[in-house]
Amino acid sequence: MAIFVDENTKVVVQGLTGSQGRFHGLRNRAYGTKVVAGVTPHKGGQDVEGIPVFDTMDDAVAQTGATASFVSVPPSAAPEAILAAAAAGVKFIVCITEGIPAHDELIVYNTLKSNWPECRLIGPNCPGIISPGRCNIGITSGDIALAGGPAGIVSRSGTLTYQALNELSTKGIGQTTCVGIGGDPIPGTSFIDCLAAFEADTETKAVLLIGEIGGNEEEKAAQYIAEVMTKPVVAYIAGVTAPPGKKMGHAGAIVSGTAGTAQAKMASLSSAGVKVATNPSQAGDIMAEIVSAF
Amino acid sequence: MDLFEYQGKQYFKRYGIPVSDGGIAATVEEAVDQAAIVGYPVVLKAQVRVGGRGKAGGVKLASNQDEVVRNASSILGMDIKGHKVHRLWIEHATDIKKEYYASVTLNRSEKCNMIMLSAKGGIDIEQVAHDDQNAVIKLNVNPLEGLSLDQARQTAEEAMLDAQAIEQTALFLCSLYRCYTEGDCDLVEVNPLVLTTDDKVHALDAKVTLDDSAAFRHEEWAEFDQDEDSDPREIAARQKGLNYVGLAGNVGIIANGAGLAMSTLDVVSQAGGEPANFLDIGGGANADTMAAALEVINSDPNVKVIFVNIFGGITRCDEVAKGIVEALSRVRLNSPIVLRLDGTNAQIGRDILEDHLSENFITVPTMLGAADKVVELTKEAM
């Protein structure tokens, strides 16, 4: 098993005719993902290397039976694209778009929650999700993942997600699913959502959590782990040496005072029984130890 | 982007939020002129993008020209927590009966907006909030519904504001909320929000943080760009569209993605090195971005070694490789480069670079190995 997506997931790429959408949409298909359609307004009827393009999400879903969407459109168009996917009945949306205004993310989050509570949004500003050997939606390079489990990965950072995959794969530790939830202030899916799914997934035996400075999502995850999780969790938090009060690129990664510092997050994860690494390689080493005991 | 108080007040005025009229002065002479225009007594306020200026002596009253000259001379050029005072905001002094506190910001935890209001505003608000949790009333606002006048009124009542301030504060909060949402702010804060002796509610200060991601729909923000407080390295990087933070060490760092960049800083520090900067070339960076990043790092005289750490996702390693080749042809690099390249199109990227490798440009397959190599080279260079 995998969480959220598998070999049966049928994906529409919103923005397939754009350069990023085309590049990554085709890479996702080459990986084996069922990429069944693209959507670009006014370009319906065209195709991208055999993938049919539709004007609207409604048309794409009606014609192809798509179950998921990959949103790869500019920040000004992304909120509308996400809501159009939800309105068309898609239950799983990955949005990689970076730079969506915070107020728009807030409107999208609350509109989904109120109108389509069954719909899950991953991102925005995330690398996407990969269930190795089954489905890859987003911008992760599929060749760095290793199929077969037993580890699950959830990460708030983009590139560190790849680093995490790489650390596990090079040590021969496969992944069930790797979810990059994104570093924006209002992520559609939280650490806890993913931890709960991994806890329920029989194939996943341990979870690697990659966090970063800012906000309190890691602290909330720590509380959830202490109260609910039975599976071992390894964590790495980026930004130990980040200077306080400096904005480090993600709107979310702002340290103010002691709240949200790497040290505070590492301490609360540690006290929840999580094994906390000081760099991504060490996280891989700790996971290797855990896995060897299964 | 954080606004200066005077810019924040201009922004408030767009949304009908009551502020004092005033003027800006960069010299003592201009301060004298502005004071004459707004009328004595006046208040002179240091314009810095940092809190605590009142306690630092950056806010002073003046009831005549001599006092303006004396106070403007002492405040202009003052250093407040590392921020130099280049300008004063001068407004007619307000007769204050009460000082309140009001703000709107994002409640990340609850995924909504949050209003905070207190009857005990002023320079000690953080202490007040710390000592008495009930002193600051918090109201979560559903972004789909917005703030109603009734909710705002109820919040003002709960905060135990003076009776004559309730209705005005309710209207004030509605305007402030509109400024926050329509104005695409991450934060709007008014401390103090005052009740004047003639019972008017009025914003005596304005702290506004704009959401940089929304700049594409706010052409009017262009006038707010002012770089004078920043590190010159940061200004150069910003002009090239790079996300850069200057630090004190000697290892220049370039990575793609904020998380990997932060992790690179961590790993270099753990290996015994000291990062000279944080530089995230962002997602989807191309050859130009990479070349620009190397130029920025190269212009920093403290840098002894450059660590380029790339894990391609949306960023393609072939583009990164082309950028490095281009930078090598464009500028003479002062320091050796240690490169770690992985991810999307990594092999194509490595092939492009193969002919360019030398003792001053080496690749290391892992992040930790690269960090160790960087530290070793830094020690040799010192």
mmCIF file of C-alpha atoms in Angstrom, chain B residues 90-341:
data_model
loop_
_atom_site.group_PDB
_atom_site.id
_atom_site.type_symbol
_atom_site.label_atom_id
_atom_site.label_comp_id
_atom_site.label_asym_id
_atom_site.label_seq_id
_atom_site.Cartn_x
_atom_site.Cartn_y
_atom_site.Cartn_z
ATOM 1 C CA ILE B 90 6.949 64.975 11.965
ATOM 2 C CA GLU B 91 3.326 65.366 12.955
ATOM 3 C CA HIS B 92 1.260 67.631 15.184
ATOM 4 C CA ALA B 93 1.359 66.306 18.745
ATOM 5 C CA THR B 94 -1.797 64.466 19.779
ATOM 6 C CA ASP B 95 -3.374 65.004 23.203
ATOM 7 C CA ILE B 96 -3.760 61.477 24.479
ATOM 8 C CA LYS B 97 -6.327 60.304 26.991
ATOM 9 C CA LYS B 98 -5.834 56.533 26.577
ATOM 10 C CA GLU B 99 -3.486 54.195 24.699
ATOM 11 C CA TYR B 100 -4.886 50.986 23.202
ATOM 12 C CA TYR B 101 -3.383 48.284 20.963
ATOM 13 C CA ALA B 102 -4.852 46.806 17.752
ATOM 14 C CA SER B 103 -3.505 44.415 15.119
ATOM 15 C CA VAL B 104 -4.573 41.978 12.413
ATOM 16 C CA THR B 105 -2.397 39.080 11.354
ATOM 17 C CA LEU B 106 -2.540 35.549 10.040
ATOM 18 C CA ASN B 107 -3.349 32.806 12.531
ATOM 19 C CA ARG B 108 -1.360 30.026 10.842
ATOM 20 C CA SER B 109 -2.353 27.471 13.393
ATOM 21 C CA GLU B 110 -6.124 27.968 12.922
ATOM 22 C CA LYS B 111 -5.893 28.870 9.208
ATOM 23 C CA CYS B 112 -7.760 32.144 9.602
ATOM 24 C CA ASN B 113 -7.172 35.829 10.274
ATOM 25 C CA MET B 114 -6.817 37.100 13.803
ATOM 26 C CA ILE B 115 -7.619 40.447 15.372
ATOM 27 C CA MET B 116 -5.951 41.416 18.618
ATOM 28 C CA LEU B 117 -7.200 44.312 20.705
ATOM 29 C CA SER B 118 -6.159 45.594 24.106
ATOM 30 C CA ALA B 119 -7.113 48.495 26.357
ATOM 31 C CA LYS B 120 -3.532 48.512 27.648
ATOM 32 C CA GLY B 121 -1.516 49.588 24.610
ATOM 33 C CA GLY B 122 1.779 51.424 24.536
ATOM 34 C CA ILE B 123 5.432 50.568 24.695
ATOM 35 C CA ASP B 124 4.974 47.771 27.225
ATOM 36 C CA ILE B 125 2.332 45.786 25.307
ATOM 37 C CA GLU B 126 4.476 42.651 25.075
ATOM 38 C CA GLN B 127 4.997 42.661 28.831
ATOM 39 C CA VAL B 128 1.291 43.316 29.393
ATOM 40 C CA ALA B 129 0.345 40.391 27.136
ATOM 41 C CA HIS B 130 2.886 38.206 28.894
ATOM 42 C CA ASP B 131 1.716 39.105 32.419
ATOM 43 C CA ASP B 132 -2.027 38.979 31.820
ATOM 44 C CA GLN B 133 -3.373 36.757 29.056
ATOM 45 C CA ASN B 134 -6.794 38.390 29.337
ATOM 46 C CA ALA B 135 -5.391 41.839 28.642
ATOM 47 C CA VAL B 136 -5.283 41.147 24.900
ATOM 48 C CA ILE B 137 -8.562 40.023 23.314
ATOM 49 C CA LYS B 138 -8.131 37.729 20.311
ATOM 50 C CA LEU B 139 -10.778 37.237 17.653
ATOM 51 C CA ASN B 140 -10.401 34.645 14.892
ATOM 52 C CA VAL B 141 -12.006 35.825 11.659
ATOM 53 C CA ASN B 142 -13.099 33.389 8.963
ATOM 54 C CA PRO B 143 -11.583 34.793 5.756
ATOM 55 C CA LEU B 144 -14.651 33.691 3.753
ATOM 56 C CA GLU B 145 -17.007 35.683 5.982
ATOM 57 C CA GLY B 146 -14.845 38.659 6.889
ATOM 58 C CA LEU B 147 -15.262 40.902 9.922
ATOM 59 C CA SER B 148 -18.721 42.295 10.717
ATOM 60 C CA LEU B 149 -19.286 45.565 12.549
ATOM 61 C CA ASP B 150 -21.116 43.605 15.261
ATOM 62 C CA GLN B 151 -18.128 41.315 15.846
ATOM 63 C CA ALA B 152 -15.807 44.314 15.929
ATOM 64 C CA ARG B 153 -18.054 46.116 18.431
ATOM 65 C CA GLN B 154 -18.256 43.044 20.644
ATOM 66 C CA THR B 155 -14.447 42.719 20.579
ATOM 67 C CA ALA B 156 -14.059 46.366 21.627
ATOM 68 C CA GLU B 157 -16.486 45.761 24.495
ATOM 69 C CA GLU B 158 -14.721 42.592 25.583
ATOM 70 C CA ALA B 159 -11.408 44.444 25.580
ATOM 71 C CA MET B 160 -12.999 46.897 28.065
ATOM 72 C CA LEU B 161 -12.263 49.964 25.994
ATOM 73 C CA ASP B 162 -13.735 53.251 27.238
ATOM 74 C CA ALA B 163 -17.437 53.642 26.403
ATOM 75 C CA GLN B 164 -16.905 56.624 24.109
ATOM 76 C CA ALA B 165 -14.302 54.627 22.114
ATOM 77 C CA ILE B 166 -16.358 51.486 21.402
ATOM 78 C CA GLU B 167 -18.230 52.515 18.265
ATOM 79 C CA GLN B 168 -15.253 54.325 16.722
ATOM 80 C CA THR B 169 -12.947 51.397 17.474
ATOM 81 C CA ALA B 170 -15.415 48.974 15.873
ATOM 82 C CA LEU B 171 -15.345 51.059 12.682
ATOM 83 C CA PHE B 172 -11.576 51.382 13.009
ATOM 84 C CA LEU B 173 -11.145 47.592 13.207
ATOM 85 C CA CYS B 174 -13.314 47.098 10.113
ATOM 86 C CA SER B 175 -11.139 49.549 8.151
ATOM 87 C CA LEU B 176 -7.965 47.962 9.509
ATOM 88 C CA TYR B 177 -9.209 44.512 8.508
ATOM 89 C CA ARG B 178 -9.998 45.786 5.001
ATOM 90 C CA CYS B 179 -6.497 47.308 4.750
ATOM 91 C CA TYR B 180 -5.040 43.956 5.843
ATOM 92 C CA THR B 181 -7.007 41.820 3.369
ATOM 93 C CA GLU B 182 -7.469 44.074 0.326
ATOM 94 C CA GLY B 183 -4.042 45.588 0.928
ATOM 95 C CA ASP B 184 -2.392 42.124 1.019
ATOM 96 C CA CYS B 185 -0.646 42.647 4.350
ATOM 97 C CA ASP B 186 0.937 39.914 6.476
ATOM 98 C CA LEU B 187 0.550 42.202 9.467
ATOM 99 C CA VAL B 188 -1.038 45.522 10.380
ATOM 100 C CA GLU B 189 -0.354 46.755 13.887
ATOM 101 C CA VAL B 190 -1.330 49.986 15.616
ATOM 102 C CA ASN B 191 0.432 50.639 18.901
ATOM 103 C CA PRO B 192 -0.710 52.853 20.332
ATOM 104 C CA LEU B 193 -4.206 53.249 19.047
ATOM 105 C CA VAL B 194 -5.214 56.323 21.006
ATOM 106 C CA LEU B 195 -8.318 57.937 22.411
ATOM 107 C CA THR B 196 -7.648 61.658 22.261
ATOM 108 C CA THR B 197 -8.720 64.182 24.907
ATOM 109 C CA ASP B 198 -11.525 65.209 22.567
ATOM 110 C CA ASP B 199 -12.629 61.544 22.354
ATOM 111 C CA LYS B 200 -11.430 60.649 18.869
ATOM 112 C CA VAL B 201 -9.954 57.195 18.084
ATOM 113 C CA HIS B 202 -6.791 57.584 16.069
ATOM 114 C CA ALA B 203 -3.762 55.558 14.876
ATOM 115 C CA LEU B 204 -0.663 57.103 16.421
ATOM 116 C CA ASP B 205 1.657 54.506 14.878
ATOM 117 C CA ALA B 206 1.546 52.134 11.906
ATOM 118 C CA LYS B 207 3.439 48.893 11.484
ATOM 119 C CA VAL B 208 2.673 47.283 8.141
ATOM 120 C CA THR B 209 4.255 44.185 6.601
ATOM 121 C CA LEU B 210 3.279 43.590 2.984
ATOM 122 C CA ASP B 211 3.083 40.099 1.483
ATOM 123 C CA ASP B 212 5.823 40.134 -1.182
ATOM 124 C CA SER B 213 4.010 37.381 -3.091
ATOM 125 C CA ALA B 214 1.149 39.799 -3.804
ATOM 126 C CA ALA B 215 3.371 42.448 -5.393
ATOM 127 C CA PHE B 216 2.140 41.414 -8.851
ATOM 128 C CA ARG B 217 -1.260 43.010 -8.144
ATOM 129 C CA HIS B 218 -0.013 46.121 -6.317
ATOM 130 C CA GLU B 219 1.815 48.448 -8.673
ATOM 131 C CA GLU B 220 1.568 51.134 -5.987
ATOM 132 C CA TRP B 221 4.067 49.226 -3.838
ATOM 133 C CA ALA B 222 6.976 50.207 -6.099
ATOM 134 C CA GLU B 223 7.306 53.515 -4.218
ATOM 135 C CA PHE B 224 7.923 51.668 -0.944
ATOM 136 C CA ASP B 225 11.158 50.024 -2.101
ATOM 137 C CA GLN B 226 13.976 51.533 -0.131
ATOM 138 C CA ASP B 227 17.254 49.748 0.244
ATOM 139 C CA GLU B 228 19.246 52.056 2.483
ATOM 140 C CA ASP B 229 19.053 49.840 5.578
ATOM 141 C CA SER B 230 20.197 46.726 3.817
ATOM 142 C CA ASP B 231 23.508 44.983 3.472
ATOM 143 C CA PRO B 232 24.989 46.048 0.073
ATOM 144 C CA ARG B 233 25.410 42.343 -0.785
ATOM 145 C CA GLU B 234 21.666 41.885 -0.187
ATOM 146 C CA ILE B 235 20.819 44.830 -2.438
ATOM 147 C CA ALA B 236 22.981 43.455 -5.271
ATOM 148 C CA ALA B 237 21.366 40.030 -4.882
ATOM 149 C CA ARG B 238 17.839 41.454 -4.800
ATOM 150 C CA GLN B 239 18.489 43.373 -8.003
ATOM 151 C CA LYS B 240 19.311 40.048 -9.619
ATOM 152 C CA GLY B 241 16.166 38.458 -8.193
ATOM 153 C CA LEU B 242 18.029 36.211 -5.731
ATOM 154 C CA ASN B 243 16.999 35.372 -2.202
ATOM 155 C CA TYR B 244 20.083 36.331 -0.178
ATOM 156 C CA VAL B 245 20.880 36.927 3.479
ATOM 157 C CA GLY B 246 24.363 38.146 4.416
ATOM 158 C CA LEU B 247 26.185 36.441 7.306
ATOM 159 C CA ALA B 248 29.588 36.946 8.915
ATOM 160 C CA GLY B 249 31.625 33.894 7.809
ATOM 161 C CA ASN B 250 33.798 33.050 4.799
ATOM 162 C CA VAL B 251 32.101 30.130 3.047
ATOM 163 C CA GLY B 252 29.933 31.392 0.197
ATOM 164 C CA ILE B 253 26.819 29.238 -0.155
ATOM 165 C CA ILE B 254 24.526 28.733 -3.128
ATOM 166 C CA ALA B 255 21.695 26.204 -2.985
ATOM 167 C CA ASN B 256 18.325 25.677 -4.612
ATOM 168 C CA GLY B 257 15.360 25.865 -2.260
ATOM 169 C CA ALA B 258 15.223 27.554 1.137
ATOM 170 C CA GLY B 259 15.234 24.252 3.013
ATOM 171 C CA LEU B 260 18.321 22.862 1.309
ATOM 172 C CA ALA B 261 20.059 26.239 1.646
ATOM 173 C CA MET B 262 19.370 26.287 5.400
ATOM 174 C CA SER B 263 20.486 22.683 5.686
ATOM 175 C CA THR B 264 23.694 23.541 3.794
ATOM 176 C CA LEU B 265 24.385 26.290 6.346
ATOM 177 C CA ASP B 266 23.810 23.776 9.141
ATOM 178 C CA VAL B 267 26.090 21.153 7.629
ATOM 179 C CA VAL B 268 28.911 23.628 6.913
ATOM 180 C CA SER B 269 28.691 24.883 10.505
ATOM 181 C CA GLN B 270 28.744 21.327 11.835
ATOM 182 C CA ALA B 271 31.841 20.593 9.730
ATOM 183 C CA GLY B 272 33.563 23.549 11.393
ATOM 184 C CA GLY B 273 33.028 26.193 8.702
ATOM 185 C CA GLU B 274 31.352 29.587 8.882
ATOM 186 C CA PRO B 275 28.812 30.510 6.202
ATOM 187 C CA ALA B 276 29.205 33.951 4.596
ATOM 188 C CA ASN B 277 25.623 33.971 3.409
ATOM 189 C CA PHE B 278 22.355 32.215 2.706
ATOM 190 C CA LEU B 279 21.548 32.196 -1.007
ATOM 191 C CA ASP B 280 18.575 30.364 -2.460
ATOM 192 C CA ILE B 281 18.453 30.485 -6.247
ATOM 193 C CA GLY B 282 14.820 29.365 -6.032
ATOM 194 C CA GLY B 283 12.794 26.802 -7.918
ATOM 195 C CA GLY B 284 13.224 26.558 -11.681
ATOM 196 C CA ALA B 285 16.444 28.570 -11.717
ATOM 197 C CA ASN B 286 18.110 28.749 -15.118
ATOM 198 C CA ALA B 287 21.648 29.385 -16.333
ATOM 199 C CA ASP B 288 21.316 33.164 -15.893
ATOM 200 C CA THR B 289 20.229 32.806 -12.258
ATOM 201 C CA MET B 290 23.156 30.536 -11.492
ATOM 202 C CA ALA B 291 25.647 32.882 -13.144
ATOM 203 C CA ALA B 292 24.171 35.864 -11.259
ATOM 204 C CA ALA B 293 24.422 33.968 -7.963
ATOM 205 C CA LEU B 294 28.101 33.205 -8.531
ATOM 206 C CA GLU B 295 28.738 36.865 -9.361
ATOM 207 C CA VAL B 296 27.102 38.031 -6.127
ATOM 208 C CA ILE B 297 29.110 35.578 -4.026
ATOM 209 C CA ASN B 298 32.283 36.451 -5.922
ATOM 210 C CA SER B 299 31.870 40.131 -5.047
ATOM 211 C CA ASP B 300 31.978 39.357 -1.308
ATOM 212 C CA PRO B 301 35.608 39.895 -0.208
ATOM 213 C CA ASN B 302 35.163 37.656 2.863
ATOM 214 C CA VAL B 303 34.444 34.555 0.795
ATOM 215 C CA LYS B 304 37.298 32.031 0.633
ATOM 216 C CA VAL B 305 35.453 29.029 -0.845
ATOM 217 C CA ILE B 306 32.139 28.702 -2.698
ATOM 218 C CA PHE B 307 29.888 25.746 -1.941
ATOM 219 C CA VAL B 308 27.246 25.122 -4.615
ATOM 220 C CA ASN B 309 24.724 22.553 -3.382
ATOM 221 C CA ILE B 310 22.055 21.640 -5.929
ATOM 222 C CA PHE B 311 19.407 18.966 -5.762
ATOM 223 C CA GLY B 312 17.369 19.345 -8.926
ATOM 224 C CA GLY B 313 13.607 19.025 -8.927
ATOM 225 C CA ILE B 314 12.002 21.806 -10.885
ATOM 226 C CA THR B 315 15.536 23.166 -11.177
ATOM 227 C CA ARG B 316 17.308 21.211 -13.887
ATOM 228 C CA CYS B 317 20.926 20.303 -13.271
ATOM 229 C CA ASP B 318 21.850 20.865 -16.939
ATOM 230 C CA GLU B 319 20.695 24.497 -16.574
ATOM 231 C CA VAL B 320 22.735 24.863 -13.396
ATOM 232 C CA ALA B 321 25.786 23.422 -15.163
ATOM 233 C CA LYS B 322 25.345 25.837 -18.085
ATOM 234 C CA GLY B 323 25.123 28.701 -15.603
ATOM 235 C CA ILE B 324 28.362 27.728 -13.953
ATOM 236 C CA VAL B 325 30.106 27.450 -17.324
ATOM 237 C CA GLU B 326 28.725 30.839 -18.306
ATOM 238 C CA ALA B 327 29.830 32.420 -15.034
ATOM 239 C CA LEU B 328 33.309 30.973 -15.465
ATOM 240 C CA SER B 329 33.514 32.631 -18.889
ATOM 241 C CA ARG B 330 31.999 35.912 -17.662
ATOM 242 C CA VAL B 331 33.824 36.575 -14.415
ATOM 243 C CA ARG B 332 37.133 35.625 -12.897
ATOM 244 C CA LEU B 333 36.199 33.797 -9.725
ATOM 245 C CA ASN B 334 38.273 34.704 -6.684
ATOM 246 C CA SER B 335 37.615 31.472 -4.824
ATOM 247 C CA PRO B 336 37.494 27.752 -5.586
ATOM 248 C CA ILE B 337 34.094 26.121 -6.109
ATOM 249 C CA VAL B 338 32.991 22.877 -4.526
ATOM 250 C CA LEU B 339 29.912 21.540 -6.305
ATOM 251 C CA ARG B 340 27.445 18.884 -5.327
ATOM 252 C CA LEU B 341 24.925 18.172 -8.107
#
